[in-house]
Amino acid sequence: RSGGERAGAAKVKPSRLTALQEQLIWALLESGLSRDILVQAIGELERDRVSAGAERGERGDGESSEEGEMDFPPPIFRELEKLLPEEAAKLRAEVDQLLQEDPWHVAKIVKSYMQQHNLPQREVVESTGLNQSHLSQHLNKGTPMKNTKRASLYTWYVKKQGEISQQFTNAKHGLGSAEEQGEETRKGRRNRFKWGPASLQILFHAYERQKNPSKEEREGLVEDCNRAECHQRGVSSSQLAGLGSNLVTEVRVYNWFANRRKEEAFRHKLALDTPYTSQSASSSHPNLPPSPEHGVKYSHQIMCDTVSSARGSIGDRVGHLVVSPIQLEPSHTLLETHNSKLVSSGGPLPPVSTLTSLHSLSASPASSQGLIMASLPSVMSLGESSLLIGLASTQPQTVPVINNVGGSFTTLQPISFQQQLHGSPQQPISHHFQSYMGASPFMATMAQLPCHMYNKLDSPQYHTSSLLSQAMVITDSSSLGTLTSLTAVKQILTADPEEQTDSPLQEDSLHLQPHTPVPASESLEMYPTSQTTESHQSHLLSPSQTDISSYIPTQMVSTAQ
Amino acid sequence: MAGKIQSLTEEERNHLLPLLRNAQWVEVVGRDAIYKEFIFKDFNQAFGFMSRVALQAEKMDHHPEWFNVYNKVQITLSTHDCGGLSQRDITLATFIDQASLM
């Protein structure tokens, strides 16, 4: 009975207070402390105590919520103890409820919440001790997770909801305590800023209008983006504190534009490196000599040669074939339409975040004229939502891309496109670029394709030696029926294009009957376009496939001519 | 701290000390101070009392000399700055009495 228990102990009494605790509480209350101030003060004091403890080197067992160590009980539960018993009990009750539900259902809820607030998985991993890969798989694919681990996840989730809603409410009263609730006191550093899809849409639209906005314009964009992000999170605009580390600032907008400009310059530069030959006389596009590999350094050892040929352009739509050994950075998507005034103004450095920039299919300037270059392996890997149509071969083979745009028979290099050509911008997962991309006529054409090849491109996939020479076929729906041979492109190209329906096919080429809208191929698989964008997964092929034939686009189209 | 605290005047002593004596405060021999002993039901009560007094003392910036063993609390009040009793001691004594009744 002597001395031991004092108010402010880290231990939480589940039910009654001891007599002394009661005494002390009463003493505090009688001393003029109001209940609310007392409650608040307890929270603050406990936080201070914890961080003070950490500084004294108690890190091993102290701030375990930051440690990412999985000890029993999971670190996140220690945070519970810091809360008031009343609130801790409420939290536990909510967590228990979630544990009763279907895990996959809850996973979807948690995942969409994270997307809505642009929360990095890293934060979850650090405060729950869960394995990141496991967490990702559980949230994205429903990979099973044991109940104890789910409990830590849900605990983090419930807590985070509280934190964020508090951040938003505090925003109303000015920042004040929001600071403490942020990650500052926990980690000493905030989460890394991440652009949300809504903001990116706004930025890309602005970029289209003007690549170099003035400070006023940037500030306008800051407001627009923050407003959009608040809406996405279901809060009224200007409760900015709730955005936390994902608050858009003028500096961030400035950097974004700078990076996009650099990216574009880099694309120009790479485009120049790409050898290009064209048989088309009608094209105003200059012929670039095929060139050996340039000294551009890529992390892939993937080369593709493309056979270039072009039909005479009919009408105003001409595509060109490009032949070149190309090695491109895997994370950089090169897809550009160059006019004859191709200018390389690229700086020496590659763009900062090629991963995030969905290159512009800037085919808008020219109605599909010009050089369309694409890097095979380098489809933009935009996390899970990248739509890649790419082919790669490990040998320097001809990898023709047969493009039947506008009825003319052309071959293009493999192209990577962003996904969701049809998707609605409102989808949380939807690619920010999609509306941006939709501007180009070429893309518009693409958008009509009933069938796409989707590939979640990770570089390793392209190393597979099972890649054969393939052709990507891109057509528009108006010219269905073309029979094209993938591997026999060379033959086709050299032959009169009009004979292509009869051109001999090699075994692994796609064999189509004329006028058959849907090819039946032994070597190809059809992947019906998944129009839904509820989950990025529906767009993606299994990334683990190494059989390249599954990556072969399936749409074969006859030349209209 | 505001200026030097004043010791109780003769007049004030004559007025106040009888009241304190009634409340079982006694004058300490050999110094200008008052003393009282409180006994509680148990330690918890005693320490609760002490907590209340402590909070008040802090508020007043005037602290008692005290001793505690289990349920017993012995308190001596005096003002160091003036070397004897001051108004603060009287005020605190009054508060202490109230607190001991809670």
PDB file of N, CA, C and O in Angstrom, chain B residues 19-52:
ATOM      1  N   LEU B  19      -8.003  32.879  17.150  1.00  0.00           N
ATOM      2  CA  LEU B  19      -8.808  32.050  16.257  1.00  0.00           C
ATOM      3  C   LEU B  19      -8.047  30.773  15.871  1.00  0.00           C
ATOM      4  O   LEU B  19      -8.622  29.690  15.831  1.00  0.00           O
ATOM      5  N   LEU B  20      -6.789  30.952  15.598  1.00  0.00           N
ATOM      6  CA  LEU B  20      -5.994  29.778  15.227  1.00  0.00           C
ATOM      7  C   LEU B  20      -5.866  28.825  16.412  1.00  0.00           C
ATOM      8  O   LEU B  20      -5.932  27.611  16.256  1.00  0.00           O
ATOM      9  N   ARG B  21      -5.662  29.402  17.551  1.00  0.00           N
ATOM     10  CA  ARG B  21      -5.545  28.550  18.732  1.00  0.00           C
ATOM     11  C   ARG B  21      -6.801  27.727  18.914  1.00  0.00           C
ATOM     12  O   ARG B  21      -6.754  26.562  19.280  1.00  0.00           O
ATOM     13  N   ASN B  22      -7.895  28.321  18.608  1.00  0.00           N
ATOM     14  CA  ASN B  22      -9.156  27.581  18.679  1.00  0.00           C
ATOM     15  C   ASN B  22      -9.171  26.392  17.730  1.00  0.00           C
ATOM     16  O   ASN B  22      -9.816  25.389  17.995  1.00  0.00           O
ATOM     17  N   ALA B  23      -8.492  26.577  16.651  1.00  0.00           N
ATOM     18  CA  ALA B  23      -8.466  25.526  15.629  1.00  0.00           C
ATOM     19  C   ALA B  23      -7.326  24.558  15.838  1.00  0.00           C
ATOM     20  O   ALA B  23      -6.958  23.825  14.938  1.00  0.00           O
ATOM     21  N   GLN B  24      -6.818  24.554  17.008  1.00  0.00           N
ATOM     22  CA  GLN B  24      -5.757  23.636  17.396  1.00  0.00           C
ATOM     23  C   GLN B  24      -4.391  23.960  16.801  1.00  0.00           C
ATOM     24  O   GLN B  24      -3.526  23.072  16.734  1.00  0.00           O
ATOM     25  N   TRP B  25      -4.178  25.135  16.407  1.00  0.00           N
ATOM     26  CA  TRP B  25      -2.829  25.546  16.019  1.00  0.00           C
ATOM     27  C   TRP B  25      -2.127  26.051  17.277  1.00  0.00           C
ATOM     28  O   TRP B  25      -2.721  26.788  18.071  1.00  0.00           O
ATOM     29  N   VAL B  26      -0.920  25.630  17.449  1.00  0.00           N
ATOM     30  CA  VAL B  26      -0.184  26.080  18.624  1.00  0.00           C
ATOM     31  C   VAL B  26       1.035  26.888  18.191  1.00  0.00           C
ATOM     32  O   VAL B  26       1.557  26.710  17.096  1.00  0.00           O
ATOM     33  N   GLU B  27       1.472  27.757  19.067  1.00  0.00           N
ATOM     34  CA  GLU B  27       2.653  28.559  18.757  1.00  0.00           C
ATOM     35  C   GLU B  27       3.895  27.772  19.115  1.00  0.00           C
ATOM     36  O   GLU B  27       3.975  27.169  20.185  1.00  0.00           O
ATOM     37  N   VAL B  28       4.839  27.797  18.202  1.00  0.00           N
ATOM     38  CA  VAL B  28       6.061  27.033  18.417  1.00  0.00           C
ATOM     39  C   VAL B  28       6.955  27.766  19.413  1.00  0.00           C
ATOM     40  O   VAL B  28       7.090  28.986  19.360  1.00  0.00           O
ATOM     41  N   VAL B  29       7.565  26.985  20.297  1.00  0.00           N
ATOM     42  CA  VAL B  29       8.471  27.584  21.283  1.00  0.00           C
ATOM     43  C   VAL B  29       9.792  27.918  20.608  1.00  0.00           C
ATOM     44  O   VAL B  29      10.345  27.104  19.858  1.00  0.00           O
ATOM     45  N   GLY B  30      10.268  29.080  20.820  1.00  0.00           N
ATOM     46  CA  GLY B  30      11.594  29.459  20.336  1.00  0.00           C
ATOM     47  C   GLY B  30      11.582  30.050  18.939  1.00  0.00           C
ATOM     48  O   GLY B  30      12.594  30.481  18.408  1.00  0.00           O
ATOM     49  N   ARG B  31      10.454  30.061  18.292  1.00  0.00           N
ATOM     50  CA  ARG B  31      10.399  30.754  16.998  1.00  0.00           C
ATOM     51  C   ARG B  31       9.006  31.279  16.758  1.00  0.00           C
ATOM     52  O   ARG B  31       8.039  30.865  17.390  1.00  0.00           O
ATOM     53  N   ASP B  32       8.943  32.168  15.837  1.00  0.00           N
ATOM     54  CA  ASP B  32       7.664  32.774  15.510  1.00  0.00           C
ATOM     55  C   ASP B  32       7.004  31.924  14.423  1.00  0.00           C
ATOM     56  O   ASP B  32       7.115  32.212  13.222  1.00  0.00           O
ATOM     57  N   ALA B  33       6.291  30.863  14.872  1.00  0.00           N
ATOM     58  CA  ALA B  33       5.673  29.959  13.904  1.00  0.00           C
ATOM     59  C   ALA B  33       4.480  29.284  14.556  1.00  0.00           C
ATOM     60  O   ALA B  33       4.357  29.264  15.785  1.00  0.00           O
ATOM     61  N   ILE B  34       3.638  28.703  13.753  1.00  0.00           N
ATOM     62  CA  ILE B  34       2.510  27.957  14.295  1.00  0.00           C
ATOM     63  C   ILE B  34       2.582  26.522  13.804  1.00  0.00           C
ATOM     64  O   ILE B  34       3.103  26.244  12.715  1.00  0.00           O
ATOM     65  N   TYR B  35       2.009  25.628  14.596  1.00  0.00           N
ATOM     66  CA  TYR B  35       2.146  24.198  14.317  1.00  0.00           C
ATOM     67  C   TYR B  35       0.830  23.492  14.554  1.00  0.00           C
ATOM     68  O   TYR B  35       0.069  23.831  15.469  1.00  0.00           O
ATOM     69  N   LYS B  36       0.603  22.475  13.709  1.00  0.00           N
ATOM     70  CA  LYS B  36      -0.589  21.655  13.953  1.00  0.00           C
ATOM     71  C   LYS B  36      -0.316  20.255  13.432  1.00  0.00           C
ATOM     72  O   LYS B  36       0.424  20.065  12.465  1.00  0.00           O
ATOM     73  N   GLU B  37      -0.951  19.295  14.094  1.00  0.00           N
ATOM     74  CA  GLU B  37      -0.814  17.909  13.653  1.00  0.00           C
ATOM     75  C   GLU B  37      -2.168  17.398  13.178  1.00  0.00           C
ATOM     76  O   GLU B  37      -3.182  17.591  13.850  1.00  0.00           O
ATOM     77  N   PHE B  38      -2.118  16.709  12.041  1.00  0.00           N
ATOM     78  CA  PHE B  38      -3.361  16.163  11.484  1.00  0.00           C
ATOM     79  C   PHE B  38      -3.249  14.652  11.427  1.00  0.00           C
ATOM     80  O   PHE B  38      -2.209  14.109  11.043  1.00  0.00           O
ATOM     81  N   ILE B  39      -4.317  14.016  11.768  1.00  0.00           N
ATOM     82  CA  ILE B  39      -4.322  12.562  11.679  1.00  0.00           C
ATOM     83  C   ILE B  39      -5.492  12.137  10.802  1.00  0.00           C
ATOM     84  O   ILE B  39      -6.628  12.581  10.997  1.00  0.00           O
ATOM     85  N   PHE B  40      -5.172  11.259   9.878  1.00  0.00           N
ATOM     86  CA  PHE B  40      -6.195  10.824   8.932  1.00  0.00           C
ATOM     87  C   PHE B  40      -6.474   9.347   9.108  1.00  0.00           C
ATOM     88  O   PHE B  40      -5.817   8.642   9.868  1.00  0.00           O
ATOM     89  N   LYS B  41      -7.449   8.911   8.348  1.00  0.00           N
ATOM     90  CA  LYS B  41      -7.845   7.520   8.442  1.00  0.00           C
ATOM     91  C   LYS B  41      -6.726   6.617   7.946  1.00  0.00           C
ATOM     92  O   LYS B  41      -6.453   5.585   8.522  1.00  0.00           O
ATOM     93  N   ASP B  42      -6.140   6.973   6.849  1.00  0.00           N
ATOM     94  CA  ASP B  42      -5.079   6.144   6.290  1.00  0.00           C
ATOM     95  C   ASP B  42      -4.114   7.001   5.468  1.00  0.00           C
ATOM     96  O   ASP B  42      -4.264   8.225   5.419  1.00  0.00           O
ATOM     97  N   PHE B  43      -3.176   6.352   4.882  1.00  0.00           N
ATOM     98  CA  PHE B  43      -2.175   7.093   4.111  1.00  0.00           C
ATOM     99  C   PHE B  43      -2.791   7.823   2.930  1.00  0.00           C
ATOM    100  O   PHE B  43      -2.433   8.962   2.622  1.00  0.00           O
ATOM    101  N   ASN B  44      -3.706   7.146   2.262  1.00  0.00           N
ATOM    102  CA  ASN B  44      -4.297   7.762   1.072  1.00  0.00           C
ATOM    103  C   ASN B  44      -4.932   9.098   1.403  1.00  0.00           C
ATOM    104  O   ASN B  44      -4.749  10.095   0.715  1.00  0.00           O
ATOM    105  N   GLN B  45      -5.720   9.062   2.482  1.00  0.00           N
ATOM    106  CA  GLN B  45      -6.345  10.317   2.878  1.00  0.00           C
ATOM    107  C   GLN B  45      -5.287  11.362   3.191  1.00  0.00           C
ATOM    108  O   GLN B  45      -5.407  12.536   2.814  1.00  0.00           O
ATOM    109  N   ALA B  46      -4.322  10.930   3.943  1.00  0.00           N
ATOM    110  CA  ALA B  46      -3.271  11.869   4.341  1.00  0.00           C
ATOM    111  C   ALA B  46      -2.584  12.449   3.117  1.00  0.00           C
ATOM    112  O   ALA B  46      -2.366  13.674   3.016  1.00  0.00           O
ATOM    113  N   PHE B  47      -2.234  11.580   2.216  1.00  0.00           N
ATOM    114  CA  PHE B  47      -1.509  12.105   1.065  1.00  0.00           C
ATOM    115  C   PHE B  47      -2.393  12.916   0.146  1.00  0.00           C
ATOM    116  O   PHE B  47      -1.944  13.879  -0.490  1.00  0.00           O
ATOM    117  N   GLY B  48      -3.652  12.554   0.061  1.00  0.00           N
ATOM    118  CA  GLY B  48      -4.566  13.381  -0.700  1.00  0.00           C
ATOM    119  C   GLY B  48      -4.626  14.778  -0.131  1.00  0.00           C
ATOM    120  O   GLY B  48      -4.585  15.782  -0.855  1.00  0.00           O
ATOM    121  N   PHE B  49      -4.692  14.816   1.187  1.00  0.00           N
ATOM    122  CA  PHE B  49      -4.686  16.109   1.859  1.00  0.00           C
ATOM    123  C   PHE B  49      -3.420  16.879   1.528  1.00  0.00           C
ATOM    124  O   PHE B  49      -3.470  18.073   1.205  1.00  0.00           O
ATOM    125  N   MET B  50      -2.337  16.195   1.623  1.00  0.00           N
ATOM    126  CA  MET B  50      -1.070  16.863   1.338  1.00  0.00           C
ATOM    127  C   MET B  50      -1.030  17.372  -0.097  1.00  0.00           C
ATOM    128  O   MET B  50      -0.488  18.446  -0.381  1.00  0.00           O
ATOM    129  N   SER B  51      -1.598  16.610  -0.995  1.00  0.00           N
ATOM    130  CA  SER B  51      -1.607  17.061  -2.385  1.00  0.00           C
ATOM    131  C   SER B  51      -2.398  18.341  -2.544  1.00  0.00           C
ATOM    132  O   SER B  51      -1.974  19.269  -3.226  1.00  0.00           O
ATOM    133  N   ARG B  52      -3.511  18.360  -1.903  1.00  0.00           N
ATOM    134  CA  ARG B  52      -4.304  19.591  -2.002  1.00  0.00           C
ATOM    135  C   ARG B  52      -3.539  20.771  -1.442  1.00  0.00           C
ATOM    136  O   ARG B  52      -3.511  21.861  -2.017  1.00  0.00           O
TER     137      ARG B  52
END
